[in-house]
Coordinates of C-alpha atoms and ligand atoms in Angstrom, one line a residue:
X1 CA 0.0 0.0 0.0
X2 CA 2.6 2.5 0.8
X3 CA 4.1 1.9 -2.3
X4 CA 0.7 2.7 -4.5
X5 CA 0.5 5.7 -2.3
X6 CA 4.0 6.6 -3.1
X7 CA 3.4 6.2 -6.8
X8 CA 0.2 8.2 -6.2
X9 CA 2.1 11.0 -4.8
X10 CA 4.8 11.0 -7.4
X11 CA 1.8 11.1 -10.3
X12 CA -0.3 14.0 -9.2
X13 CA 1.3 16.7 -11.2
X14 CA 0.5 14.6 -14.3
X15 CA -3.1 13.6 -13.0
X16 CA -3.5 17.4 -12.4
X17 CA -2.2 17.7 -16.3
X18 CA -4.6 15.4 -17.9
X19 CA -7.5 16.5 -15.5
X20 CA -6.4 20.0 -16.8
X21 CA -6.3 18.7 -20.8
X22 CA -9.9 17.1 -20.7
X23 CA -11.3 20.0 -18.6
X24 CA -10.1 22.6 -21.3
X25 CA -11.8 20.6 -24.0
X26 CA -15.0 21.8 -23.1
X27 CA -18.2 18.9 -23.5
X28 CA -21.5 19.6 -22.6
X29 CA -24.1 16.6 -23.0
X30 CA -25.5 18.6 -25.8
X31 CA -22.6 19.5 -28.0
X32 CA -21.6 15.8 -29.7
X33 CA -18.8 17.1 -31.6
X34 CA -17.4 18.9 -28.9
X35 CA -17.9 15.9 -26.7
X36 CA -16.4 13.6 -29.5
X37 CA -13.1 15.8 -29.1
X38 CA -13.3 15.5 -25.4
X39 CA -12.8 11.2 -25.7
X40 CA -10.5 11.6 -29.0
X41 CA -8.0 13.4 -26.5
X42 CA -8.7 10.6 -23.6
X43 CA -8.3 7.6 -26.6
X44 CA -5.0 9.2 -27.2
X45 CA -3.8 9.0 -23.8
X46 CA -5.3 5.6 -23.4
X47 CA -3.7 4.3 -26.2
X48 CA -0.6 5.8 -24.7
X49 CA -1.0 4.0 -21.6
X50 CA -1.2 0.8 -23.7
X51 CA -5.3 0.7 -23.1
X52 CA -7.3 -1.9 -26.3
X53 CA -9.6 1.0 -27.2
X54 CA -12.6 0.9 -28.9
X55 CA -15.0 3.7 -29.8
X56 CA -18.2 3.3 -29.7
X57 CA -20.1 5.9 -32.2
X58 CA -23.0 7.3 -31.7
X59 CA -25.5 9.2 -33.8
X60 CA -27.0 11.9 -31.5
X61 CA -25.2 11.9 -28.5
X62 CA -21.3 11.8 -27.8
X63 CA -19.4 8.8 -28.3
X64 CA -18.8 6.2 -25.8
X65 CA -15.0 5.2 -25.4
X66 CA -14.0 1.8 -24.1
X67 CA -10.3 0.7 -23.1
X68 CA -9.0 -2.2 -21.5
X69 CA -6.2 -2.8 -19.8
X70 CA -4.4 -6.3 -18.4
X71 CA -4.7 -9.6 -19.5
X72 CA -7.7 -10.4 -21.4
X73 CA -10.2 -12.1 -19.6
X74 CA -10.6 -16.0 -20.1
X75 CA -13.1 -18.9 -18.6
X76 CA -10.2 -19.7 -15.9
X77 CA -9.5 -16.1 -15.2
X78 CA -11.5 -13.2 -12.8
X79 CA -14.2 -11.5 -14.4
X80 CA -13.0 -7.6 -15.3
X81 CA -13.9 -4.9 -13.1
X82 CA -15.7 -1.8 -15.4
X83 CA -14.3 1.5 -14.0
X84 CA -17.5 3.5 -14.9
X85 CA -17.5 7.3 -16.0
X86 CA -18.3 10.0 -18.1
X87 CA -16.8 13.0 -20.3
X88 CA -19.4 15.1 -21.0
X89 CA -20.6 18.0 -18.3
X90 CA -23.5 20.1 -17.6
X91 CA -21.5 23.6 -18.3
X92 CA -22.3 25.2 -22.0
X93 CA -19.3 26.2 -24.1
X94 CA -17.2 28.8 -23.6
X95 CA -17.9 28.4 -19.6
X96 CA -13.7 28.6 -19.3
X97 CA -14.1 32.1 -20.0
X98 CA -15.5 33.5 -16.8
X99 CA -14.9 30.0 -14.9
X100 CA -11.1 29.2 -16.0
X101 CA -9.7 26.1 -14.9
X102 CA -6.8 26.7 -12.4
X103 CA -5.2 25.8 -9.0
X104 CA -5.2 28.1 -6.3
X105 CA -5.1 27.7 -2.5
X106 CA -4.7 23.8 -2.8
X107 CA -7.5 23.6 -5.1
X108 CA -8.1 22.4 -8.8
X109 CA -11.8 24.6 -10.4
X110 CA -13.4 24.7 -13.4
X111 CA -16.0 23.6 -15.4
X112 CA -16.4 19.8 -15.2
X113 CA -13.2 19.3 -12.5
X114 CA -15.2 17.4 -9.6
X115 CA -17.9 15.8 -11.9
X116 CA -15.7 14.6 -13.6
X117 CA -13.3 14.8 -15.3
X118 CA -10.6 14.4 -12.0
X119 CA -12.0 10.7 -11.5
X120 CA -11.4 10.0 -15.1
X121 CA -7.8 11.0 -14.7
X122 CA -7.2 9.3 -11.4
X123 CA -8.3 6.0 -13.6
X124 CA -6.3 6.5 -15.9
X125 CA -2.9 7.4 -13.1
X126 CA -4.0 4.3 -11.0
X127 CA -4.4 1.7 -14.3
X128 CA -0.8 3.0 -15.3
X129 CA 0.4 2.8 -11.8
X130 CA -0.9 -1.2 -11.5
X131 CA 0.8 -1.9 -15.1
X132 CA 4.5 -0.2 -14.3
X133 CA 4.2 -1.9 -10.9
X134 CA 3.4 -5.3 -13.0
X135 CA 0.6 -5.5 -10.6
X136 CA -2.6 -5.9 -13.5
X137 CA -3.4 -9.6 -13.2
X138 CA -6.9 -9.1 -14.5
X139 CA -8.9 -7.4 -17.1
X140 CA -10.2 -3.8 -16.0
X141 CA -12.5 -2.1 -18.3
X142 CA -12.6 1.5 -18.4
X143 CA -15.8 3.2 -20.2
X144 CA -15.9 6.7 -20.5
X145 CA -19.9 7.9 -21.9
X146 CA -20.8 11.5 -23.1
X147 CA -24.6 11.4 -22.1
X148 CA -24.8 10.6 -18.3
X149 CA -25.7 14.4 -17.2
X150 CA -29.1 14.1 -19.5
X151 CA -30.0 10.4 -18.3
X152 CA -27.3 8.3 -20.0
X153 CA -30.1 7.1 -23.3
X154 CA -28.0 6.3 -26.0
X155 CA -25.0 4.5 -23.4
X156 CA -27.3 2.8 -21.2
X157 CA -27.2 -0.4 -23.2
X158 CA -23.1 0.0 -23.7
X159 CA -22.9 0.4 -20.0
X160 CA -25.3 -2.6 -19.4
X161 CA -23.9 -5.0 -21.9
X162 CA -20.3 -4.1 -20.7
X163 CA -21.3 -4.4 -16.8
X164 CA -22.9 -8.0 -17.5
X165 CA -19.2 -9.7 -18.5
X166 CA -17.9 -8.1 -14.9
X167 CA -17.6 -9.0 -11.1
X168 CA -18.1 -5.3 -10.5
X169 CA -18.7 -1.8 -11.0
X170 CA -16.5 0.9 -9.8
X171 CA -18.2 4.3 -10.2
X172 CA -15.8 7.3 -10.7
X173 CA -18.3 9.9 -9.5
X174 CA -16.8 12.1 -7.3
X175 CA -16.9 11.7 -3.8
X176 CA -20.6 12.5 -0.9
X177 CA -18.0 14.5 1.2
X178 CA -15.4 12.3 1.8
X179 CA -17.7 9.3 1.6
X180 CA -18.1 6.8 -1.3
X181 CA -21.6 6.0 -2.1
X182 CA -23.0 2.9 -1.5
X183 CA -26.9 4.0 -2.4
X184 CA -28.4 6.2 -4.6
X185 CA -32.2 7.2 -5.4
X186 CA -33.9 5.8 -8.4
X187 CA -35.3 8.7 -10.2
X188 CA -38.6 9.3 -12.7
X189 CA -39.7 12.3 -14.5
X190 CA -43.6 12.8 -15.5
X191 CA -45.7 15.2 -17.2
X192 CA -48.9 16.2 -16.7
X193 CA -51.2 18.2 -19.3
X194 CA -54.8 19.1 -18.2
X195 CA -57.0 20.1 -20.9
X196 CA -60.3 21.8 -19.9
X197 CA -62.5 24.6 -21.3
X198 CA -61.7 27.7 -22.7
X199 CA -64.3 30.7 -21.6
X200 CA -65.0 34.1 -21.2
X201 CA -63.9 34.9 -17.2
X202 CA -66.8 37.4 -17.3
X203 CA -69.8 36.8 -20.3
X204 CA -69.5 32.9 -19.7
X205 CA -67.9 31.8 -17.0
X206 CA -69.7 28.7 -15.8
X207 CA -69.0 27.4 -19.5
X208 CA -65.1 26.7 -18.6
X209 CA -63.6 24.4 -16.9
X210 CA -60.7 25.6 -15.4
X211 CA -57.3 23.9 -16.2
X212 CA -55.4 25.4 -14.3
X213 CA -57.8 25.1 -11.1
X214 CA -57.8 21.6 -11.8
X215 CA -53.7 21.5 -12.0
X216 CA -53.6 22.8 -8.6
X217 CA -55.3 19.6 -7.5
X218 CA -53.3 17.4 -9.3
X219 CA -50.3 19.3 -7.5
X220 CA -51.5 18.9 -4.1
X221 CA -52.7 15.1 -4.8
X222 CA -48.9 13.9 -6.5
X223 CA -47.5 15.8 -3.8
X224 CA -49.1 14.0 -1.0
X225 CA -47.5 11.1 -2.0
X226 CA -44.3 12.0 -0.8
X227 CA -43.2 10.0 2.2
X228 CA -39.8 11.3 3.5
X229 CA -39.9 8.5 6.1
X230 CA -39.2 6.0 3.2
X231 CA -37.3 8.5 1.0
X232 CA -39.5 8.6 -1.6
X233 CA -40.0 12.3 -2.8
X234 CA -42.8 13.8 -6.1
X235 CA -41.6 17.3 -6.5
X236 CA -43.4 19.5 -8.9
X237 CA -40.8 21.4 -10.4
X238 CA -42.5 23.5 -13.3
X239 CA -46.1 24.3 -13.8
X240 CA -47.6 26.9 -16.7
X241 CA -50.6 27.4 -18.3
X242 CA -53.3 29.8 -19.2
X243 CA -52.8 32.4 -21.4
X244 CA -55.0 36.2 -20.2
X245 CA -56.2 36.6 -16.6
X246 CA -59.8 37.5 -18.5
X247 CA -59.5 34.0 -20.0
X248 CA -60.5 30.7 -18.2
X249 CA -57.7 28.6 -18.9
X250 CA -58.0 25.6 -21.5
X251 CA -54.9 24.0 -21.2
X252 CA -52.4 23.7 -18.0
X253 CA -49.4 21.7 -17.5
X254 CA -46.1 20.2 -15.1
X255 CA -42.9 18.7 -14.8
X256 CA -42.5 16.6 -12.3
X257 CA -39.4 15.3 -10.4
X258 CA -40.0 11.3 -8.5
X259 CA -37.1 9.5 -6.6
X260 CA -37.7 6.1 -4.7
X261 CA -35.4 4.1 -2.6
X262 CA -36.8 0.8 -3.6
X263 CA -36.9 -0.7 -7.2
X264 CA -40.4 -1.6 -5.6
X265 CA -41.7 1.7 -5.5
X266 CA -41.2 2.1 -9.2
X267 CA -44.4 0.3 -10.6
X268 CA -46.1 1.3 -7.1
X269 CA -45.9 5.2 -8.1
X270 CA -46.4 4.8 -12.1
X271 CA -50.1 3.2 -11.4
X272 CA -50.9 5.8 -8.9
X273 CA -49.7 8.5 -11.8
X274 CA -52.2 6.2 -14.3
X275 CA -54.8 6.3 -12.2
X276 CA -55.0 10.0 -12.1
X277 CA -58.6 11.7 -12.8
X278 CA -59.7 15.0 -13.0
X279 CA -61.8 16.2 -10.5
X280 CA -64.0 18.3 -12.7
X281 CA -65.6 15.7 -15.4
X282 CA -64.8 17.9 -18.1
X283 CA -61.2 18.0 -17.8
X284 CA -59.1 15.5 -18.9
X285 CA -55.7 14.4 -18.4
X286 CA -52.6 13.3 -20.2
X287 CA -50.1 11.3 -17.7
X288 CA -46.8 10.3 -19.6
X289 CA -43.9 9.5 -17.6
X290 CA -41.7 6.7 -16.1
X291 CA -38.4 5.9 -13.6
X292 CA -35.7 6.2 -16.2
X293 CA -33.2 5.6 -13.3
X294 CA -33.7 2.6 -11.0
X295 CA -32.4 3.0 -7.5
X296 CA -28.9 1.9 -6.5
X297 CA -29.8 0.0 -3.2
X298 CA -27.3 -0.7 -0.9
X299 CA -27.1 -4.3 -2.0
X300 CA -24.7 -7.0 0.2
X301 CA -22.4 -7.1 -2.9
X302 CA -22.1 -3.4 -2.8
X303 CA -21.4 -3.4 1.1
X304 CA -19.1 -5.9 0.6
X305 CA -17.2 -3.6 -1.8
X306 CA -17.4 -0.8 0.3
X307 CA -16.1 -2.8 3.4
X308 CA -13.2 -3.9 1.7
X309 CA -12.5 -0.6 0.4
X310 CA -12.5 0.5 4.1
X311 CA -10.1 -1.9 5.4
X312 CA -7.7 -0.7 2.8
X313 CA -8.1 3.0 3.5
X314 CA -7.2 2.3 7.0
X315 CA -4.1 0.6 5.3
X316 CA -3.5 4.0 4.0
X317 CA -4.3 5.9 7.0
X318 CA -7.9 7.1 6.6
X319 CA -11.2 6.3 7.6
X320 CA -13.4 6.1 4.8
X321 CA -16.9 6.2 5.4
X322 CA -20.1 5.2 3.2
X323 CA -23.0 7.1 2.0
X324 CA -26.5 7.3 0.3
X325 CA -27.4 10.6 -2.0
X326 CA -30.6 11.2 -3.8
X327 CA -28.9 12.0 -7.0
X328 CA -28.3 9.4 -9.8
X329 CA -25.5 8.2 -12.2
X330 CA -25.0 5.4 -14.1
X331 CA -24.0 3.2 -11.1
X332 CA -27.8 2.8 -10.9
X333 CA -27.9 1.0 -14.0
X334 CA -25.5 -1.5 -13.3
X335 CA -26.6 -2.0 -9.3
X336 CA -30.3 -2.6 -10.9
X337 CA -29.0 -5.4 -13.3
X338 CA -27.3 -7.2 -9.6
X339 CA -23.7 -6.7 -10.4
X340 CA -22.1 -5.2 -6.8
X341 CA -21.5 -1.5 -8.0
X342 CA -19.4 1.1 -5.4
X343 CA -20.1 5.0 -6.5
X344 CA -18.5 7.9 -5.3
X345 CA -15.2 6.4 -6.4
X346 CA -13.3 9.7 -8.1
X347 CA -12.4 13.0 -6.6
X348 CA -13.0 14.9 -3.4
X349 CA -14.3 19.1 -3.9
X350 CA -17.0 20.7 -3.8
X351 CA -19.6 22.6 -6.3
X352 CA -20.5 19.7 -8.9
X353 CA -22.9 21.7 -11.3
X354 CA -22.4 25.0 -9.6
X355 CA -19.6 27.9 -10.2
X356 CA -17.6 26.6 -7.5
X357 CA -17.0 23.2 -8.9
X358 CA -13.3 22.5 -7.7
X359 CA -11.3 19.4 -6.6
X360 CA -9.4 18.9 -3.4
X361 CA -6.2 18.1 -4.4
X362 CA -4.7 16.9 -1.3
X363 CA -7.1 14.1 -1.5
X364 CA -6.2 13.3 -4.8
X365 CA -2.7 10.8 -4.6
X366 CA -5.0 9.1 -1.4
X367 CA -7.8 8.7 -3.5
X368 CA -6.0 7.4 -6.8
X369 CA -3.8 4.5 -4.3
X370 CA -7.5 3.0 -3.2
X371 CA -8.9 3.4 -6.3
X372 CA -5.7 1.3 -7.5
X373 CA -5.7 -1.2 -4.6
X374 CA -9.8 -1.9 -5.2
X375 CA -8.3 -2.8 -8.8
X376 CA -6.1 -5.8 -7.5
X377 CA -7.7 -6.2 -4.1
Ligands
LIG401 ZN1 -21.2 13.0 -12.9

């Protein structure tokens, strides 16, 4: 261990460098060929490191890049490990401008630094650590997807099909403080649309029916199913409709956010969504909507993960504690399908998604060592 950590140390200026390179190619989910660019410079350096890459191309979204590093898996040998992570980031281009990526006061900011383009790098410093050290005895495959911030729909099968051939899934997400994540929230999105009766307010108003009135009850009922007890959470995060005050709305609409602990709540809440009636008979409503992330639960594979990874933090002098978050990544795939899947496996900062986004690099050598000795552990 103290010689990983060593290696660690002596690697951070060049983790810093390629965290540095990937965060000044700018990639938001939205821009594909800026978030093409973004995995052509990682393929390069993967290649470099001696990484089998393969692209995988996509039409709309950002490609998904694949490496892998050690022997090649066989019958007799250990199933690979998938180091799971993603390129792309929620800032729009040209954030570097008024958010430029720099180090100051023991910290590493910019745009796409903590989530995460640091736990991609400390991958790639703790694979080339294991295969100087002659320490890779087993397959690791790294995939690297350019969708994840908008729900991960064109990778999910990749990361799926990929996580299926392995023993387990190591989630480079940055750290929950200085936790890794052992549970995560599934999460759904719904939308509702009420269509009722457009009136006059004044010359006819017993001839509408009021959408927007009856929205308001749909709010109040979806919202009542919240039970913070059990985790589960329906917030209404947008609501419009209705178009003059003098006007008795036809037409009224919302966004609305779900998270559940269990994969069991899934079906549970989408048949209380279908069975959803308006109030007044003469408005009706549209209910789409499903869980497009299943929960990570904190499955006994997982813990087992997590427990191992504690004993060897304590090698490295740290305690390491676990953690659940409401927030999703593509960990929750891969925990849904039963494979034992540890999240929260990249850097430690602060501000993922907001203009304080910045890594903690003292914790970064540390980190990379675990992340290393969970490789070969
Ligand atoms: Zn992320």
């Amino acid at each position: 261990m103290r010689a990983l950590l060593a290696g660690a140390r002596r690697k951070e200026r060049s983790l810093l460098d390629l965290t540095r390179k990937l965060v000044q190619a700018e990639s938001p989910s939205d821009a594909k060929s800026a978030v093409d660019a973004c995995a052509a410079l990682a393929a390069s350096h993967l290649k470099q490191l001696g990484g089998r890459v393969k692209l995988h191309r996509l039409e709309h979204h950002g490609n998904a890049l694949e490496a892998r590093f050690g022997p090649r898996a066989s019958s007799e040998a250990a199933q690979p490990i998938l180091l799971l992570g993603h390129l792309d980031t929620v800032w729009p281009l040209g954030t570097l401008q008024s958010m430029p990526c720099r180090v100051r006061s023991g910290r590493l900011s910019g745009p796409g630094t903590l989530d995460m383009k640091a736990g991609v790098a400390m991958a790639c410093a703790a694979l080339e650590l294991l295969m100087e050290a002659r320490l890779l005895h087993r397959e690791i495959i790294l995939l690297l997807n350019g969708d994840e911030e908008i729900g991960s729909p064109a990778s999910r099968p990749i990361t799926e099909n990929l996580a299926r051939t392995c023993s387990a899934v190591y989630v480079l997400e940055p750290a929950q403080g200085l936790a890794y994540k052992t549970a995560r929230k599934g999460i759904g999105d719904w939308h509702i649309v009420v269509n009722g009766i457009a009136a006059h307010a004044g010359v006819d108003f017993e001839k509408g029916a009021n959408a927007l009135l009856e929205l308001a009850r749909v709010i109040e009922a979806v919202s009542g199913w919240t039970d913070l007890k059990r985790g589960l959470t329906v917030s209404v995060g947008v609501a419009a409709g209705g178009t003059k005050s003098n006007v008795v709305p036809a037409r009224a609409q919302a966004d609305i956010d779900v998270r559940i602990p269990r994969l069991t709540d899934g079906p549970r809440i989408a048949r209380k969504f279908a069975a959803l009636r308006a109030a007044d008979p003469r408005c009706t409503l549209d209910v789409t909507g499903q869980i497009n992330r299943p929960p990570m639960e904190r499955s006994r594979g997982t813990v087992r993960l997590f427990r191992k990874a504690h004993l060897l933090a304590r090698e490295l002098g740290f305690e390491l504690n676990e953690a659940s978050t409401g927030g999703g990544s593509d960990g929750n795939f891969t925990a849904a399908l039963g494979i034992p899947t540890l999240d929260g496996m990249g850097a430690v900062g602060e501000g993922a998604h907001a203009s304080h986004e910045s890594v903690f690099i003292e914790h970064l050598a540390l980190r990379t060592a675990l992340l290393a000795a969970m490789l070969i552990g």
